[in-house]
Amino acid sequence: MNDGMSSIKDILSPFTAWKNLFKEPVTIKDPLRERPGAPRYRGFHKNDVNACIGCGTCESICENEAIDMVPVEGFNPKDGDSGLRPSIDYGRCCWCALCVDVCTTGSLTLSNEYTWVDTDSDNFRFIPGIDRKSWENNEPGWKKPGNGYELYDLERVKMEHLGPEQRDESFIEIIQGFSKEQAEKEADRCVECGICTATCPAHMGIPEYIKAIRNNDLEEGLRILYETNPLPEICGRICTHKCESVCSLNHRGEPISIRWLKRYIADQNPAEKYKEILETDTVNKNGKKVAIIGSGPSGLSAAYYLSKMGYEVEIFEKLPQAGGMMRFGIPEYRLPYDQLDKDINYILSLGVKIHYNITVGKDITLDKMGKEFDAVFAGTGLHLGRSTRVEGADHPHVYQAIELLRKITLEEEIHVAEKIVVIGGGNVAMDITRSLARLQKQKYGKVQVIATSLEVEEQMPADREEVVEAREEGATIFPGWAPQRIEIRDGKITGLHVVQCLSLFDAEGKFNPQCNLDNARFFEGDMVVESIGQGMDLSYISEDIKEDLEMGPRGRIKVNDYFQTSVPWLFMGGDTIQGPDVIHGIANGHKAALGIDKYLFGDKN
Ligand SMILES: Cc1cc2nc3c(=O)[nH]c(=O)nc-3n(C[C@H](O)[C@H](O)[C@H](O)COP(=O)(O)OP(=O)(O)OC[C@H]3O[C@@H](n4cnc5c(N)ncnc54)[C@H](O)[C@@H]3O)c2cc1C
Ligand code: SF4
Ligand code: SF4
């Protein structure tokens, strides 16, 4: 509606605006004059490049493709860091701050600086934290809201496991495995950065198989596992999980339970369906024969990939069952035999033959194998025990850990004393300590086993959970003591004399333990077990072949990238070359299979 007053105002208004005629427009002045943004203003990016690990999660989330991961001088790829850093393109950025919300390390933030005048449009692409900017030390800006706001869960889904009272007398499996709901919840936490893949010795497609869990496509998950690892039930239980130690979620929360998720996929796929899922029903033979010495992870992995490529594969194994240290070292409460067999039987179902109870070098010579087969892969592991050689170590009730573990698997009767002292602080020492604790509980109704290591507790090489669980099962751990002498009275062991160990290495980093002789202790026991490492037995290699073998450092045989020795038909892998763990053996066996194929058929395959 119109009245008289408003019509006069309408007439005068244009004239009042003339008073601004000679004023500079605000739009020109404002980009040029300093005016701080509000504290929570979403301004230009900042990145703490030393905290950033180059995981690229920020790049993946950016809907506008405003982020590119780029190499930066001084940041080289290493475990847990891709060496790349995010570069931002302000021609694309809409300041949504999703990249900040998702940043796994919390290194990426936004300043509240919003003015940037430049005539060169290329300058609006820059690497925060590297290309120095005036807002580098600008504190206010966009931060994640408080109250625990996170785009993803920082805590892992808890794994069900048997309590000490349920497990201390038996060898039944401790870890129970994920349900579907738990596995999917845990898989949801994965940001798919792939930092883990780079670190895994077998370079498994970890984000891809975790995604298969999210998609509830476990057959696809199994196919992804077998691309790089033919022992997923095994690795899903006992892998040293180097992937988890570099998981980008580790930086602010708990790493993804990658190992248990792998196990979930393998557990859910029934063995009878493997051939159909993995399409290994019919493999065409290529007419070549490969011999493998040892049925440990490296030998089995080489056998799997070779037989998939059409090779006829025969394994020669000195023990009566397959699996190497996976069966004859790792106790069943960590790796049950039926799960070990599930992986091994599938490999054998591809036509791989195993000759059991055949020791190469004794029952058949390596020279003969070299002539009868087109190539040989040797994965013979570390099976010689090492002794402390302290006084009394030659007593018949002083044992080597691996000898006892082998006998437990073979169900041979072993001497289980009422009081036992184990020397060693590694995982093998914990395995024998915990196995003996179970046997003591069965025999005497109580546990009296002491494990003592040179290393102080923080430096013990055993996994933390192994030490904790050993204590829960009744073992006593005394770290930081050096064995001096085994006390023997009337032909019987009564215990171990130790002194305090002050340090293990000298200034040059050489193993040279220093002890305080004034601080001594006596650990009572009528049986002593030594678990201080293992050595390799290469006596199966004849002098003729040894002459042609090039040696590397630390008495190891030199191999090329394909684990081929300087004797062209002889390939070697696993603990004798690299490790010691199962996943290195698997990776070596796979690479050696590819190397053997290359050696026999050139690059055409
Ligand atoms: C107690 C214990 C616990 C372990 N726990 C873990 C763990 O939790 N996670 C992990 O990743 N790793 C673990 N390891 C290490 C892991 O088992 C080894 O790194 C791995 O098995 C090595 O694989 P490999 O293929 O080199 O040979 P091995 O597994 O050692 O197998 C070698 C095979 O070769 C056979 N052999 C040797 N010489 C001859 C010959 N002349 N003729 C015929 N056959 C022969 C042996 O009988 C054996 O079967 C553990 C080891 C031990 C001892
Ligand atoms: S603020 Fe949003 S648009 Fe800008 S780089 Fe980050 S995610 Fe991409
Ligand atoms: S998400 Fe964070 S840690 Fe990962 S690359 Fe981006 S800035 Fe770096």
Short mmCIF file of C-alpha atoms in Angstrom, two decimals, residues 52-479:
data_model
loop_
_atom_site.label_atom_id
_atom_site.label_comp_id
_atom_site.label_asym_id
_atom_site.label_seq_id
_atom_site.Cartn_x
_atom_site.Cartn_y
_atom_site.Cartn_z
CA CYS A 52 51.41 -35.80 8.85
CA ILE A 53 52.09 -39.32 7.55
CA GLY A 54 50.97 -38.78 3.98
CA CYS A 55 48.07 -41.21 4.36
CA GLY A 56 46.02 -39.34 1.75
CA THR A 57 42.75 -39.67 3.68
CA CYS A 58 42.24 -35.93 3.28
CA GLU A 59 42.67 -36.32 -0.49
CA SER A 60 40.15 -39.17 -0.63
CA ILE A 61 37.43 -37.34 1.26
CA CYS A 62 37.64 -34.08 -0.68
CA GLU A 63 34.58 -34.03 -2.94
CA ASN A 64 36.03 -31.10 -4.91
CA GLU A 65 39.31 -32.88 -5.69
CA ALA A 66 41.06 -29.88 -4.20
CA ILE A 67 43.80 -32.03 -2.64
CA ASP A 68 46.66 -33.79 -4.40
CA MET A 69 49.20 -35.85 -2.53
CA VAL A 70 52.64 -34.81 -3.76
CA PRO A 71 56.23 -35.83 -3.00
CA VAL A 72 58.16 -33.38 -0.88
CA GLU A 73 61.91 -33.16 -0.56
CA GLY A 74 63.12 -34.44 2.80
CA PHE A 75 60.08 -36.66 3.39
CA ASN A 76 60.96 -40.04 1.99
CA PRO A 77 58.69 -43.07 1.94
CA LYS A 78 59.27 -45.23 4.99
CA ASP A 79 57.23 -47.58 7.16
CA GLY A 80 54.11 -45.74 8.20
CA ASP A 81 54.76 -42.66 6.03
CA SER A 82 54.17 -42.48 2.29
CA GLY A 83 56.53 -39.47 2.05
CA LEU A 84 53.75 -37.53 0.27
CA ARG A 85 52.09 -34.41 1.66
CA PRO A 86 48.78 -32.74 0.71
CA SER A 87 48.82 -29.86 -1.75
CA ILE A 88 45.67 -27.70 -1.78
CA ASP A 89 44.14 -26.05 -4.84
CA TYR A 90 42.07 -23.02 -3.84
CA GLY A 91 40.50 -22.93 -7.28
CA ARG A 92 38.54 -25.95 -6.06
CA CYS A 93 38.36 -25.76 -2.26
CA CYS A 94 34.99 -24.82 -0.78
CA TRP A 95 36.29 -24.69 2.82
CA CYS A 96 33.99 -27.46 3.97
CA ALA A 97 36.77 -28.61 6.39
CA LEU A 98 36.04 -32.30 5.83
CA CYS A 99 39.75 -32.86 5.24
CA VAL A 100 40.45 -31.47 8.71
CA ASP A 101 37.72 -33.58 10.27
CA VAL A 102 39.05 -36.76 8.70
CA CYS A 103 42.80 -36.16 9.10
CA THR A 104 44.06 -39.31 10.81
CA THR A 105 46.90 -37.64 12.66
CA GLY A 106 45.21 -34.33 13.41
CA SER A 107 48.03 -32.55 11.57
CA LEU A 108 45.77 -30.68 9.15
CA THR A 109 43.94 -27.60 10.42
CA LEU A 110 42.44 -24.43 9.00
CA SER A 111 43.66 -20.95 9.92
CA ASN A 112 41.18 -18.09 10.10
CA GLU A 113 43.13 -16.16 7.49
CA TYR A 114 40.92 -15.52 4.51
CA THR A 115 42.61 -12.74 2.53
CA TRP A 116 45.20 -13.63 -0.06
CA VAL A 117 45.93 -11.33 -2.94
CA ASP A 118 48.11 -12.53 -5.77
CA THR A 119 48.25 -11.88 -9.46
CA ASP A 120 49.58 -15.37 -10.32
CA SER A 121 46.74 -17.86 -10.09
CA ASP A 122 49.21 -20.78 -9.86
CA ASN A 123 50.17 -19.56 -6.40
CA PHE A 124 46.75 -20.57 -5.12
CA ARG A 125 47.98 -24.16 -5.22
CA PHE A 126 50.34 -24.73 -2.33
CA ILE A 127 51.63 -27.33 0.12
CA PRO A 128 50.64 -26.25 3.63
CA GLY A 129 53.53 -26.42 6.05
CA ILE A 130 56.08 -26.54 3.22
CA ASP A 131 55.28 -23.43 1.16
CA ARG A 132 55.61 -20.95 4.01
CA LYS A 133 52.63 -18.63 4.46
CA SER A 134 51.87 -15.69 6.72
CA TRP A 135 49.15 -17.65 8.55
CA GLU A 136 51.56 -20.42 9.52
CA ASN A 137 51.42 -19.41 13.19
CA ASN A 138 47.83 -18.22 13.13
CA GLU A 139 46.23 -20.02 16.05
CA PRO A 140 42.48 -19.47 15.65
CA GLY A 141 40.63 -21.31 12.90
CA TRP A 142 38.48 -24.34 12.30
CA LYS A 143 39.03 -27.19 14.70
CA LYS A 144 36.99 -30.29 15.27
CA PRO A 145 34.18 -29.63 17.73
CA GLY A 146 34.97 -30.98 21.21
CA ASN A 147 32.90 -33.58 23.06
CA GLY A 148 34.70 -36.47 21.41
CA TYR A 149 33.36 -35.63 17.94
CA GLU A 150 35.05 -37.97 15.45
CA LEU A 151 34.22 -39.11 11.94
CA TYR A 152 35.31 -42.62 12.85
CA ASP A 153 35.61 -44.73 15.98
CA LEU A 154 39.08 -44.49 17.52
CA GLU A 155 38.70 -47.62 19.64
CA ARG A 156 38.82 -51.13 18.24
CA VAL A 157 36.01 -53.59 18.69
CA LYS A 158 37.02 -55.76 21.61
CA MET A 159 37.95 -59.37 20.84
CA GLU A 160 36.42 -62.15 22.90
CA HIS A 161 39.07 -64.33 24.50
CA LEU A 162 39.30 -66.97 27.18
CA GLY A 163 40.18 -65.76 30.66
CA PRO A 164 43.24 -67.20 32.47
CA GLU A 165 41.16 -69.61 34.54
CA GLN A 166 39.56 -71.04 31.37
CA ARG A 167 42.84 -71.58 29.57
CA ASP A 168 45.63 -72.28 32.06
CA GLU A 169 45.22 -76.05 31.91
CA SER A 170 44.38 -76.54 28.26
CA PHE A 171 45.77 -75.87 24.80
CA ILE A 172 42.42 -74.70 23.37
CA GLU A 173 42.49 -71.52 21.33
CA ILE A 174 42.47 -68.32 23.40
CA ILE A 175 41.24 -65.82 20.83
CA GLN A 176 37.62 -66.43 19.86
CA GLY A 177 37.24 -64.47 16.62
CA PHE A 178 34.79 -61.79 15.45
CA SER A 179 31.07 -62.22 14.87
CA LYS A 180 29.63 -60.71 11.65
CA GLU A 181 28.42 -57.66 13.53
CA GLN A 182 31.76 -57.13 15.27
CA ALA A 183 33.76 -57.61 12.05
CA GLU A 184 31.61 -55.13 10.14
CA LYS A 185 31.85 -52.57 12.94
CA GLU A 186 35.62 -52.93 13.04
CA ALA A 187 35.86 -52.79 9.23
CA ASP A 188 33.86 -49.55 9.30
CA ARG A 189 36.78 -47.84 11.03
CA CYS A 190 39.12 -48.32 8.07
CA VAL A 191 39.94 -45.10 6.19
CA GLU A 192 41.40 -47.12 3.26
CA CYS A 193 44.66 -45.16 3.25
CA GLY A 194 46.78 -48.20 2.31
CA ILE A 195 49.75 -47.25 4.54
CA CYS A 196 49.46 -50.83 5.87
CA THR A 197 49.82 -52.38 2.40
CA ALA A 198 53.16 -50.72 1.88
CA THR A 199 54.47 -52.06 5.20
CA CYS A 200 53.11 -55.63 4.99
CA PRO A 201 56.00 -57.79 3.73
CA ALA A 202 53.54 -59.56 1.41
CA HIS A 203 51.89 -56.26 0.41
CA MET A 204 48.46 -57.68 1.03
CA GLY A 205 45.46 -55.73 -0.32
CA ILE A 206 44.38 -54.81 3.21
CA PRO A 207 41.95 -51.92 2.58
CA GLU A 208 40.45 -53.98 -0.25
CA TYR A 209 39.71 -57.05 1.86
CA ILE A 210 38.44 -54.90 4.71
CA LYS A 211 36.09 -53.25 2.19
CA ALA A 212 34.89 -56.71 1.14
CA ILE A 213 33.84 -57.28 4.76
CA ARG A 214 31.92 -54.01 4.74
CA ASN A 215 30.24 -55.10 1.51
CA ASN A 216 29.52 -58.51 3.05
CA ASP A 217 31.26 -60.12 0.07
CA LEU A 218 33.50 -62.59 1.88
CA GLU A 219 34.21 -64.64 -1.24
CA GLU A 220 35.72 -61.54 -2.82
CA GLY A 221 37.60 -61.04 0.46
CA LEU A 222 39.06 -64.55 0.17
CA ARG A 223 40.12 -63.94 -3.44
CA ILE A 224 41.95 -60.79 -2.35
CA LEU A 225 43.69 -62.66 0.51
CA TYR A 226 44.96 -65.41 -1.78
CA GLU A 227 46.44 -62.96 -4.29
CA THR A 228 49.35 -62.47 -1.91
CA ASN A 229 48.92 -64.91 0.98
CA PRO A 230 47.97 -68.60 0.76
CA LEU A 231 47.98 -69.03 4.58
CA PRO A 232 45.21 -66.67 5.74
CA GLU A 233 43.82 -68.79 8.61
CA ILE A 234 47.35 -68.96 9.98
CA CYS A 235 48.26 -65.32 9.48
CA GLY A 236 44.81 -64.28 10.67
CA ARG A 237 45.86 -65.71 14.02
CA ILE A 238 49.58 -65.37 14.57
CA CYS A 239 50.92 -62.87 12.04
CA THR A 240 53.34 -60.36 13.55
CA HIS A 241 50.96 -57.70 12.08
CA LYS A 242 53.44 -55.05 11.08
CA CYS A 243 50.48 -53.49 9.24
CA GLU A 244 48.77 -52.68 12.54
CA SER A 245 51.82 -50.93 13.94
CA VAL A 246 51.67 -48.40 11.06
CA CYS A 247 47.86 -48.14 10.79
CA SER A 248 47.09 -44.46 10.47
CA LEU A 249 44.46 -44.72 13.20
CA ASN A 250 47.25 -45.64 15.58
CA HIS A 251 48.25 -41.98 15.76
CA ARG A 252 45.25 -40.84 17.71
CA GLY A 253 43.49 -44.08 18.62
CA GLU A 254 43.77 -47.83 18.31
CA PRO A 255 44.87 -49.43 15.04
CA ILE A 256 42.38 -51.50 13.04
CA SER A 257 42.41 -55.18 14.06
CA ILE A 258 43.67 -56.13 10.61
CA ARG A 259 44.83 -59.57 11.71
CA TRP A 260 41.48 -60.55 13.23
CA LEU A 261 39.60 -59.23 10.17
CA LYS A 262 41.74 -61.43 7.92
CA ARG A 263 40.92 -64.37 10.15
CA TYR A 264 37.21 -63.48 9.97
CA ILE A 265 37.20 -63.75 6.17
CA ALA A 266 39.04 -67.09 6.18
CA ASP A 267 36.90 -68.48 9.04
CA GLN A 268 33.68 -67.64 7.23
CA ASN A 269 34.60 -69.35 3.94
CA PRO A 270 34.19 -73.15 4.14
CA ALA A 271 37.19 -75.18 2.89
CA GLU A 272 34.95 -77.14 0.45
CA LYS A 273 34.19 -73.94 -1.48
CA TYR A 274 37.76 -72.68 -1.83
CA LYS A 275 38.43 -74.24 -5.24
CA GLU A 276 35.26 -72.81 -6.72
CA ILE A 277 35.79 -69.36 -5.17
CA LEU A 278 39.46 -69.19 -6.06
CA GLU A 279 38.92 -70.77 -9.50
CA THR A 280 41.59 -73.41 -9.04
CA ASP A 281 39.46 -76.38 -10.13
CA THR A 282 41.54 -76.95 -13.23
CA VAL A 283 45.05 -75.66 -13.57
CA ASN A 284 46.85 -76.42 -16.83
CA LYS A 285 50.24 -78.05 -16.29
CA ASN A 286 53.27 -76.46 -17.97
CA GLY A 287 55.47 -79.59 -17.99
CA LYS A 288 58.09 -78.33 -15.50
CA LYS A 289 58.92 -79.80 -12.09
CA VAL A 290 60.04 -77.90 -9.00
CA ALA A 291 61.31 -79.43 -5.76
CA ILE A 292 60.84 -77.66 -2.44
CA ILE A 293 62.82 -78.42 0.70
CA GLY A 294 60.79 -77.80 3.85
CA SER A 295 57.06 -77.34 4.34
CA GLY A 296 57.21 -74.16 6.42
CA PRO A 297 55.44 -70.99 5.30
CA SER A 298 58.05 -70.13 2.66
CA GLY A 299 57.97 -73.61 1.12
CA LEU A 300 54.17 -73.81 1.20
CA SER A 301 53.78 -70.35 -0.29
CA ALA A 302 56.22 -71.14 -3.12
CA ALA A 303 54.35 -74.43 -3.68
CA TYR A 304 50.97 -72.69 -3.91
CA TYR A 305 51.98 -70.02 -6.41
CA LEU A 306 54.04 -72.45 -8.51
CA SER A 307 51.25 -75.01 -8.72
CA LYS A 308 48.80 -72.25 -9.66
CA MET A 309 51.15 -71.39 -12.53
CA GLY A 310 51.05 -75.01 -13.73
CA TYR A 311 54.22 -76.44 -12.18
CA GLU A 312 54.40 -79.93 -10.76
CA VAL A 313 55.54 -79.38 -7.18
CA GLU A 314 57.08 -81.90 -4.78
CA ILE A 315 57.94 -80.95 -1.19
CA PHE A 316 60.60 -82.87 0.79
CA GLU A 317 60.01 -82.61 4.52
CA LYS A 318 62.11 -84.20 7.23
CA LEU A 319 59.30 -84.22 9.82
CA PRO A 320 56.17 -86.43 9.69
CA GLN A 321 53.78 -83.47 9.24
CA ALA A 322 53.72 -80.23 7.25
CA GLY A 323 53.88 -76.67 8.56
CA GLY A 324 57.43 -76.22 9.84
CA MET A 325 57.64 -73.95 12.87
CA MET A 326 53.96 -73.07 12.47
CA ARG A 327 53.15 -76.59 13.67
CA PHE A 328 56.28 -77.56 15.58
CA GLY A 329 56.96 -74.22 17.27
CA ILE A 330 53.81 -72.14 17.70
CA PRO A 331 51.61 -73.71 20.42
CA GLU A 332 48.08 -74.83 19.67
CA TYR A 333 46.47 -72.35 22.06
CA ARG A 334 47.58 -69.68 19.56
CA LEU A 335 47.25 -71.66 16.32
CA PRO A 336 44.98 -74.72 16.43
CA TYR A 337 46.03 -77.62 14.20
CA ASP A 338 42.67 -77.80 12.37
CA GLN A 339 43.09 -74.21 11.17
CA LEU A 340 46.68 -74.86 10.13
CA ASP A 341 45.45 -77.91 8.25
CA LYS A 342 42.70 -75.94 6.51
CA ASP A 343 45.33 -73.74 4.79
CA ILE A 344 47.77 -76.56 4.13
CA ASN A 345 45.19 -79.03 2.81
CA TYR A 346 43.95 -76.52 0.28
CA ILE A 347 47.50 -76.12 -1.07
CA LEU A 348 47.87 -79.91 -1.24
CA SER A 349 44.52 -80.18 -3.02
CA LEU A 350 46.07 -78.35 -5.97
CA GLY A 351 48.23 -81.43 -6.59
CA VAL A 352 51.29 -80.50 -4.48
CA LYS A 353 52.95 -83.71 -3.23
CA ILE A 354 54.75 -83.96 0.10
CA HIS A 355 57.37 -86.61 0.83
CA TYR A 356 57.39 -86.80 4.63
CA ASN A 357 60.25 -88.07 6.81
CA ILE A 358 62.79 -87.32 4.06
CA THR A 359 65.83 -85.36 5.13
CA VAL A 360 67.58 -83.69 2.24
CA GLY A 361 71.32 -84.24 2.56
CA LYS A 362 70.71 -87.65 4.10
CA ASP A 363 67.87 -89.49 2.30
CA ILE A 364 68.30 -87.57 -0.97
CA THR A 365 71.06 -85.19 -2.00
CA LEU A 366 70.59 -81.63 -3.15
CA ASP A 367 72.80 -82.39 -6.16
CA LYS A 368 70.38 -85.12 -7.26
CA MET A 369 67.41 -82.81 -6.82
CA GLY A 370 69.17 -80.20 -8.95
CA LYS A 371 69.44 -82.74 -11.75
CA GLU A 372 65.96 -84.26 -11.48
CA PHE A 373 64.00 -81.02 -11.12
CA ASP A 374 63.93 -77.87 -13.22
CA ALA A 375 64.44 -75.74 -10.09
CA VAL A 376 64.68 -76.15 -6.31
CA PHE A 377 63.39 -73.84 -3.58
CA ALA A 378 64.84 -74.33 -0.07
CA GLY A 379 62.97 -72.94 2.95
CA THR A 380 64.62 -74.90 5.71
CA GLY A 381 64.24 -72.40 8.56
CA LEU A 382 66.17 -72.08 11.81
CA HIS A 383 65.99 -75.38 13.59
CA LEU A 384 69.23 -75.59 15.55
CA GLY A 385 68.85 -74.61 19.20
CA ARG A 386 71.44 -72.31 20.80
CA SER A 387 72.95 -72.91 24.20
CA THR A 388 74.05 -70.36 26.82
CA ARG A 389 77.03 -72.71 27.44
CA VAL A 390 77.06 -71.67 31.09
CA GLU A 391 78.43 -74.22 33.56
CA GLY A 392 75.97 -77.09 33.89
CA ALA A 393 74.27 -76.44 30.50
CA ASP A 394 75.20 -79.96 29.36
CA HIS A 395 73.05 -81.60 32.06
CA PRO A 396 70.36 -83.92 30.58
CA HIS A 397 67.60 -81.86 32.20
CA VAL A 398 68.70 -78.73 30.36
CA TYR A 399 66.61 -78.49 27.18
CA GLN A 400 66.27 -76.30 24.11
CA ALA A 401 62.84 -74.63 23.76
CA ILE A 402 62.27 -75.66 20.14
CA GLU A 403 63.14 -79.27 20.92
CA LEU A 404 60.45 -79.39 23.62
CA LEU A 405 57.87 -77.56 21.50
CA ARG A 406 58.45 -80.07 18.68
CA LYS A 407 57.95 -82.98 21.07
CA ILE A 408 54.72 -81.45 22.42
CA THR A 409 53.34 -81.31 18.85
CA LEU A 410 54.44 -84.87 18.18
CA GLU A 411 52.72 -85.84 21.44
CA GLU A 412 55.96 -87.34 22.71
CA GLU A 413 56.39 -87.67 26.45
CA ILE A 414 58.50 -84.77 27.79
CA HIS A 415 60.08 -84.22 31.16
CA VAL A 416 57.97 -81.68 33.09
CA ALA A 417 59.62 -80.82 36.39
CA GLU A 418 57.79 -79.32 39.35
CA LYS A 419 59.95 -76.19 39.23
CA ILE A 420 61.28 -74.94 35.90
CA VAL A 421 63.52 -72.04 34.86
CA VAL A 422 63.33 -70.77 31.26
CA ILE A 423 66.17 -68.58 29.96
CA GLY A 424 65.04 -66.08 27.31
CA GLY A 425 62.77 -63.08 26.82
CA GLY A 426 61.50 -63.53 23.26
CA ASN A 427 58.26 -64.95 21.93
CA VAL A 428 59.69 -68.46 21.72
CA ALA A 429 60.59 -68.23 25.43
CA MET A 430 57.05 -67.12 26.22
CA ASP A 431 55.62 -69.97 24.11
CA ILE A 432 57.60 -72.63 25.95
CA THR A 433 56.98 -70.97 29.34
CA ARG A 434 53.24 -70.95 28.75
CA SER A 435 53.19 -74.48 27.34
CA LEU A 436 55.14 -75.80 30.33
CA ALA A 437 52.89 -73.86 32.71
CA ARG A 438 49.88 -75.70 31.23
CA LEU A 439 51.62 -79.05 31.53
CA GLN A 440 52.63 -78.32 35.13
CA LYS A 441 49.05 -77.36 35.96
CA GLN A 442 47.84 -80.66 34.46
CA LYS A 443 50.50 -82.71 36.27
CA TYR A 444 50.92 -80.97 39.63
CA GLY A 445 47.81 -78.78 39.88
CA LYS A 446 49.98 -75.64 40.18
CA VAL A 447 52.40 -73.60 38.09
CA GLN A 448 56.02 -72.99 39.15
CA VAL A 449 57.82 -71.74 36.09
CA ILE A 450 60.20 -68.77 36.01
CA ALA A 451 61.25 -67.03 32.80
CA THR A 452 64.29 -64.82 33.03
CA SER A 453 65.76 -62.57 30.36
CA LEU A 454 68.86 -60.43 29.93
CA GLU A 455 66.68 -57.53 28.81
CA VAL A 456 64.79 -55.38 31.27
CA GLU A 457 61.01 -55.58 30.91
CA GLU A 458 60.66 -52.64 28.47
CA GLN A 459 63.30 -54.14 26.20
CA MET A 460 62.11 -57.73 26.22
CA PRO A 461 61.66 -58.78 22.59
CA ALA A 462 58.49 -60.77 23.33
CA ASP A 463 55.17 -59.17 22.43
CA ARG A 464 53.66 -57.37 25.39
CA GLU A 465 50.50 -59.49 25.30
CA GLU A 466 52.60 -62.67 25.51
CA VAL A 467 54.27 -61.47 28.70
CA VAL A 468 50.99 -60.32 30.23
CA GLU A 469 49.23 -63.58 29.37
CA ALA A 470 52.16 -65.68 30.66
CA ARG A 471 51.88 -63.92 34.02
CA GLU A 472 48.11 -64.38 34.03
CA GLU A 473 48.70 -68.11 33.56
CA GLY A 474 50.87 -68.30 36.65
CA ALA A 475 54.41 -67.92 35.26
CA THR A 476 56.82 -65.56 37.01
CA ILE A 477 58.92 -63.32 34.78
CA PHE A 478 62.21 -61.89 36.03
CA PRO A 479 63.65 -59.58 33.37
#
